[in-house]
mmCIF file of C-alpha atoms in Angstrom:
data_model
loop_
_atom_site.group_PDB
_atom_site.id
_atom_site.type_symbol
_atom_site.label_atom_id
_atom_site.label_comp_id
_atom_site.label_asym_id
_atom_site.label_seq_id
_atom_site.Cartn_x
_atom_site.Cartn_y
_atom_site.Cartn_z
ATOM 1 C CA MET A 1 0.000 0.000 0.000
ATOM 2 C CA ARG A 2 1.418 3.338 -1.017
ATOM 3 C CA ALA A 3 1.491 6.125 1.555
ATOM 4 C CA ARG A 4 -0.285 9.342 0.787
ATOM 5 C CA ARG A 5 1.775 12.173 -0.537
ATOM 6 C CA PRO A 6 2.578 14.841 2.028
ATOM 7 C CA ASN A 7 0.363 17.861 2.225
ATOM 8 C CA THR A 8 1.971 20.295 -0.183
ATOM 9 C CA ARG A 9 -0.878 22.755 -0.123
ATOM 10 C CA SER A 10 1.070 25.231 1.929
ATOM 11 C CA SER A 11 3.713 25.735 -0.773
ATOM 12 C CA SER A 12 1.315 25.673 -3.697
ATOM 13 C CA SER A 13 -1.246 27.824 -1.862
ATOM 14 C CA ARG A 14 1.525 30.250 -1.005
ATOM 15 C CA SER A 15 2.601 30.412 -4.637
ATOM 16 C CA ARG A 16 -0.975 31.125 -5.800
ATOM 17 C CA ALA A 17 -1.398 33.786 -3.127
ATOM 18 C CA ARG A 18 1.862 35.478 -4.074
ATOM 19 C CA SER A 19 1.056 35.489 -7.749
ATOM 20 C CA SER A 20 -2.405 36.941 -7.139
ATOM 21 C CA ARG A 21 -1.298 39.761 -4.845
ATOM 22 C CA GLY A 22 1.016 41.394 -7.337
ATOM 23 C CA PRO A 23 0.684 45.146 -7.916
ATOM 24 C CA LYS A 24 -2.047 46.264 -10.321
ATOM 25 C CA SER A 25 -0.646 49.550 -11.625
ATOM 26 C CA GLY A 26 1.880 49.833 -14.410
ATOM 27 C CA SER A 27 4.892 51.596 -12.824
ATOM 28 C CA SER A 28 8.392 50.161 -13.190
ATOM 29 C CA ASP A 29 8.688 49.471 -9.455
ATOM 30 C CA ASP A 30 5.320 47.720 -9.498
ATOM 31 C CA HIS A 31 6.463 45.627 -12.443
ATOM 32 C CA LYS A 32 9.645 44.612 -10.607
ATOM 33 C CA ALA A 33 7.671 43.706 -7.497
ATOM 34 C CA ALA A 34 5.202 41.701 -9.559
ATOM 35 C CA GLN A 35 8.034 39.921 -11.337
ATOM 36 C CA TRP A 36 9.701 39.112 -8.016
ATOM 37 C CA LEU A 37 6.421 37.755 -6.590
ATOM 38 C CA ALA A 38 5.895 35.634 -9.702
ATOM 39 C CA GLU A 39 9.399 34.191 -9.456
ATOM 40 C CA GLU A 40 8.910 33.493 -5.754
ATOM 41 C CA ALA A 41 5.590 31.772 -6.517
ATOM 42 C CA LEU A 42 7.331 29.624 -9.135
ATOM 43 C CA VAL A 43 10.048 28.604 -6.663
ATOM 44 C CA ASP A 44 7.378 27.722 -4.082
ATOM 45 C CA ALA A 45 5.594 25.567 -6.656
ATOM 46 C CA GLN A 46 8.859 23.831 -7.585
ATOM 47 C CA LEU A 47 9.597 23.209 -3.897
ATOM 48 C CA ALA A 48 6.167 21.635 -3.424
ATOM 49 C CA GLU A 49 6.810 19.370 -6.411
ATOM 50 C CA VAL A 50 10.231 18.266 -5.132
ATOM 51 C CA LYS A 51 8.817 17.550 -1.661
ATOM 52 C CA ALA A 52 6.124 15.356 -3.184
ATOM 53 C CA GLU A 53 8.661 13.511 -5.369
ATOM 54 C CA SER A 54 10.988 13.064 -2.384
ATOM 55 C CA ALA A 55 8.235 11.558 -0.254
ATOM 56 C CA GLU A 56 7.265 9.213 -3.077
ATOM 57 C CA ALA A 57 10.883 8.105 -3.579
ATOM 58 C CA ARG A 58 11.296 7.541 0.171
ATOM 59 C CA ASP A 59 8.113 5.440 0.178
ATOM 60 C CA ASP A 60 9.285 3.420 -2.835
ATOM 61 C CA ALA A 61 12.645 2.772 -1.160
ATOM 62 C CA SER A 62 11.039 1.607 2.068
ATOM 63 C CA GLN A 63 8.850 -0.812 0.105
ATOM 64 C CA THR A 64 11.860 -2.176 -1.803
ATOM 65 C CA LYS A 65 14.071 -2.695 1.247
ATOM 66 C CA PRO A 66 12.387 -5.930 2.469
ATOM 67 C CA SER A 67 12.802 -7.477 -1.004
ATOM 68 C CA ILE A 68 16.485 -6.617 -0.998
ATOM 69 C CA GLU A 69 16.887 -8.176 2.455
ATOM 70 C CA THR A 70 15.152 -11.357 1.256
ATOM 71 C CA ILE A 71 17.457 -11.622 -1.752
ATOM 72 C CA ARG A 72 20.498 -10.990 0.439
ATOM 73 C CA ASN A 73 19.442 -13.716 2.885
ATOM 74 C CA GLU A 74 18.797 -16.176 0.057
ATOM 75 C CA ALA A 75 22.230 -15.445 -1.382
ATOM 76 C CA LYS A 76 23.820 -16.166 2.009
ATOM 77 C CA THR A 77 21.916 -19.460 2.215
ATOM 78 C CA VAL A 78 23.084 -20.538 -1.253
ATOM 79 C CA LYS A 79 26.672 -19.617 -0.431
ATOM 80 C CA THR A 80 26.511 -21.604 2.817
ATOM 81 C CA GLU A 81 25.064 -24.597 0.977
ATOM 82 C CA GLU A 82 27.839 -24.387 -1.620
ATOM 83 C CA ARG A 83 30.454 -24.416 1.159
ATOM 84 C CA VAL A 84 28.860 -27.479 2.747
ATOM 85 C CA ILE A 85 28.858 -29.287 -0.588
ATOM 86 C CA GLU A 86 32.487 -28.280 -1.203
ATOM 87 C CA TYR A 87 33.461 -29.486 2.311
ATOM 88 C CA ARG A 88 31.819 -32.844 1.756
ATOM 89 C CA ARG A 89 33.791 -33.487 -1.420
#
């Protein structure tokens, strides 16, 4: 069973809020502030995406770990059996 992705609303909500509160008039300073808010909103959205991907990768790794342990234990068993056979020869 796959774990739910972490709540990334805070970052994506923050990015939407920042992009919507940009200045409305057309002055140069307002344009710079709006551009800065848009870039900050983009970074927040990218951060939310990376957090979600990281949580998914961590979940995938934790699900794979028991399989790796099983394979490792089976390999040890085979190696031990080979040594016993070699000893008996």
